[in-house]
Coordinates of C-alpha atoms in Angstrom, one line a residue:
X1 CA -97.4 134.3 135.6
X2 CA -98.0 135.6 139.1
X3 CA -95.4 135.6 141.8
X4 CA -96.7 132.4 143.3
X5 CA -97.3 130.7 140.0
X6 CA -94.3 128.6 139.0
X7 CA -93.6 125.3 137.3
X8 CA -90.5 123.4 138.0
X9 CA -88.8 122.7 134.6
X10 CA -86.9 119.6 134.0
X11 CA -84.5 119.8 131.0
X12 CA -86.8 117.8 128.7
X13 CA -89.8 119.9 129.6
X14 CA -87.9 123.1 129.0
X15 CA -86.5 121.8 125.7
X16 CA -90.0 120.8 124.5
X17 CA -91.5 124.1 125.6
X18 CA -88.9 126.1 123.7
X19 CA -89.3 123.9 120.7
X20 CA -93.1 124.4 120.6
X21 CA -92.7 128.2 121.1
X22 CA -90.1 128.4 118.3
X23 CA -92.3 126.3 116.0
X24 CA -95.3 128.6 116.7
X25 CA -93.2 131.7 115.8
X26 CA -92.4 130.1 112.5
X27 CA -96.2 129.8 111.8
X28 CA -96.5 133.6 112.0
X29 CA -98.7 135.2 109.3
X30 CA -98.3 138.9 108.9
X31 CA -101.1 138.9 106.3
X32 CA -103.5 137.4 108.9
X33 CA -102.6 140.0 111.5
X34 CA -102.9 142.8 108.9
X35 CA -106.4 141.5 107.9
X36 CA -107.6 141.3 111.5
X37 CA -106.3 144.8 112.2
X38 CA -108.1 146.2 109.1
X39 CA -111.4 145.0 110.4
X40 CA -110.7 146.3 113.9
X41 CA -110.0 143.0 115.6
X42 CA -107.7 142.9 118.6
X43 CA -104.4 141.3 117.7
X44 CA -102.6 141.7 121.0
X45 CA -101.0 138.5 122.1
X46 CA -101.1 136.7 118.8
X47 CA -99.0 136.1 115.7
X48 CA -101.7 135.0 113.3
X49 CA -101.0 131.3 113.1
X50 CA -104.0 129.4 111.8
X51 CA -106.0 126.9 113.9
X52 CA -105.2 124.1 111.5
X53 CA -101.4 124.8 111.7
X54 CA -101.6 124.8 115.5
X55 CA -103.7 121.6 115.6
X56 CA -101.1 119.9 113.3
X57 CA -98.3 121.1 115.6
X58 CA -100.0 119.9 118.7
X59 CA -100.7 116.5 117.2
X60 CA -97.0 115.8 117.3
X61 CA -96.8 115.9 121.1
X62 CA -98.4 113.8 123.8
X63 CA -100.7 115.4 126.4
X64 CA -98.7 116.7 129.3
X65 CA -100.1 118.8 132.2
X66 CA -97.0 120.7 133.0
X67 CA -96.2 121.5 129.3
X68 CA -99.8 122.5 128.7
X69 CA -99.9 124.7 131.8
X70 CA -96.7 126.3 130.9
X71 CA -98.0 127.2 127.4
X72 CA -101.3 128.4 128.9
X73 CA -99.6 130.8 131.3
X74 CA -97.8 132.5 128.5
X75 CA -101.1 134.5 127.9
X76 CA -100.7 134.3 124.1
X77 CA -103.3 133.1 121.7
X78 CA -101.4 130.4 119.9
X79 CA -99.8 129.0 123.0
X80 CA -103.2 128.7 124.7
X81 CA -104.7 127.0 121.6
X82 CA -101.9 124.4 121.6
X83 CA -102.4 124.0 125.4
X84 CA -106.1 123.1 124.8
X85 CA -104.9 120.1 122.7
X86 CA -102.3 119.1 125.3
X87 CA -104.2 119.2 128.5
X88 CA -104.6 115.6 129.7
X89 CA -108.1 114.5 130.9
X90 CA -107.0 113.5 134.3
X91 CA -106.2 117.1 135.4
X92 CA -108.2 117.6 138.6
X93 CA -111.3 119.9 138.5
X94 CA -109.7 122.5 140.8
X95 CA -106.6 122.9 138.5
X96 CA -108.6 123.4 135.3
X97 CA -111.0 125.7 137.2
X98 CA -108.0 127.8 138.3
X99 CA -106.7 128.0 134.7
X100 CA -109.9 128.8 132.9
X101 CA -110.4 132.4 134.0
X102 CA -107.0 133.1 132.4
X103 CA -108.2 132.5 128.9
X104 CA -106.7 135.3 126.8
X105 CA -110.2 136.1 125.4
X106 CA -113.5 134.5 124.3
X107 CA -112.0 132.8 121.2
X108 CA -109.7 130.8 123.6
X109 CA -112.6 130.1 126.0
X110 CA -114.4 128.5 123.0
X111 CA -111.4 126.4 122.1
X112 CA -111.1 125.3 125.8
X113 CA -114.7 124.1 125.6
X114 CA -114.7 122.5 122.2
X115 CA -111.3 120.9 122.3
X116 CA -110.9 119.9 125.9
X117 CA -113.8 120.3 128.4
X118 CA -116.4 118.4 126.4
X119 CA -114.4 115.2 126.8
X120 CA -114.2 115.4 130.6
X121 CA -116.1 112.8 132.7
X122 CA -117.1 115.6 135.2
X123 CA -118.6 117.9 132.5
X124 CA -122.0 118.1 134.1
X125 CA -120.5 118.9 137.5
X126 CA -118.2 121.5 136.0
X127 CA -121.1 123.0 134.1
X128 CA -123.1 124.0 137.2
X129 CA -120.0 125.5 138.9
X130 CA -118.8 127.4 135.9
X131 CA -122.2 128.7 134.8
X132 CA -122.7 130.1 138.3
X133 CA -119.2 131.6 138.5
X134 CA -120.2 134.9 137.0
X135 CA -117.0 134.6 135.0
X136 CA -117.9 135.2 131.3
X137 CA -114.9 133.2 129.9
X138 CA -115.8 130.2 132.1
X139 CA -119.5 130.5 131.2
X140 CA -118.7 130.5 127.4
X141 CA -116.2 127.7 127.7
X142 CA -118.6 125.4 129.5
X143 CA -121.5 126.3 127.2
X144 CA -119.4 125.5 124.2
X145 CA -118.3 122.2 125.8
X146 CA -121.9 121.3 126.4
X147 CA -122.9 122.1 122.8
X148 CA -120.0 120.1 121.4
X149 CA -120.8 117.2 123.7
X150 CA -124.4 117.1 122.5
X151 CA -123.4 117.3 118.9
X152 CA -121.1 114.3 119.2
X153 CA -123.3 112.3 121.7
X154 CA -126.9 112.8 120.5
X155 CA -128.2 109.8 122.3
X156 CA -126.4 110.3 125.6
X157 CA -128.2 110.3 128.8
X158 CA -125.4 112.1 130.6
X159 CA -126.5 115.5 129.4
X160 CA -129.9 116.1 127.9
X161 CA -131.2 118.6 125.4
X162 CA -133.6 119.8 128.1
X163 CA -130.6 120.6 130.4
X164 CA -128.9 122.4 127.6
X165 CA -132.1 124.4 126.9
X166 CA -132.1 125.5 130.5
X167 CA -128.4 126.6 130.2
X168 CA -129.0 128.6 127.0
X169 CA -132.2 130.2 128.3
X170 CA -130.5 131.7 131.3
X171 CA -129.9 135.5 131.4
X172 CA -126.2 136.1 131.3
X173 CA -124.8 139.5 132.5
X174 CA -122.1 139.5 129.8
X175 CA -123.3 140.6 126.4
X176 CA -121.0 138.2 124.5
X177 CA -122.1 135.2 126.6
X178 CA -125.7 136.1 126.1
X179 CA -125.3 136.3 122.3
X180 CA -123.6 132.9 122.3
X181 CA -126.5 131.5 124.4
X182 CA -129.0 133.0 121.9
X183 CA -127.1 131.4 119.0
X184 CA -127.1 128.0 120.6
X185 CA -130.8 128.5 121.5
X186 CA -131.6 129.0 117.8
X187 CA -129.8 125.8 116.9
X188 CA -131.4 123.4 119.4

């Protein structure tokens, strides 16, 4: 967290935060980390807890902006995944836009899109802003959100397949975002 970034902790928030962090640590899987390291994957900032375990853990808590933000700002894989489940949908656009560039890496950006962003009522408005941001993490997050939204809402008039085609046919500067766009393009 930066010098100006702070969250006032009340005793209950602090207790819940410490509880979640301790429970995440108990999900540690050395075998997962070893496997990732053997194939050359970056394991910095993670303990190897599975997505399913983190989803189960998160399901035991109610959405809470302060708690989710506190977890997000830890800059650790597992904490950010749990935060994606705990962000409430009434977080204002500016707040989530400030948090998004601080995804630990592309995996987290994908989770942010597929677990949280796709449900937002301002998804279309966010998409234009984030796609034009030149921030690869934000671009991937919103592209993933749009894809998930279309999968779950095939007949929606809010976001059309034509709009999504336009999104995935853009030329993105970041290689990984471009590869994701090509993958989505193939599946339309």
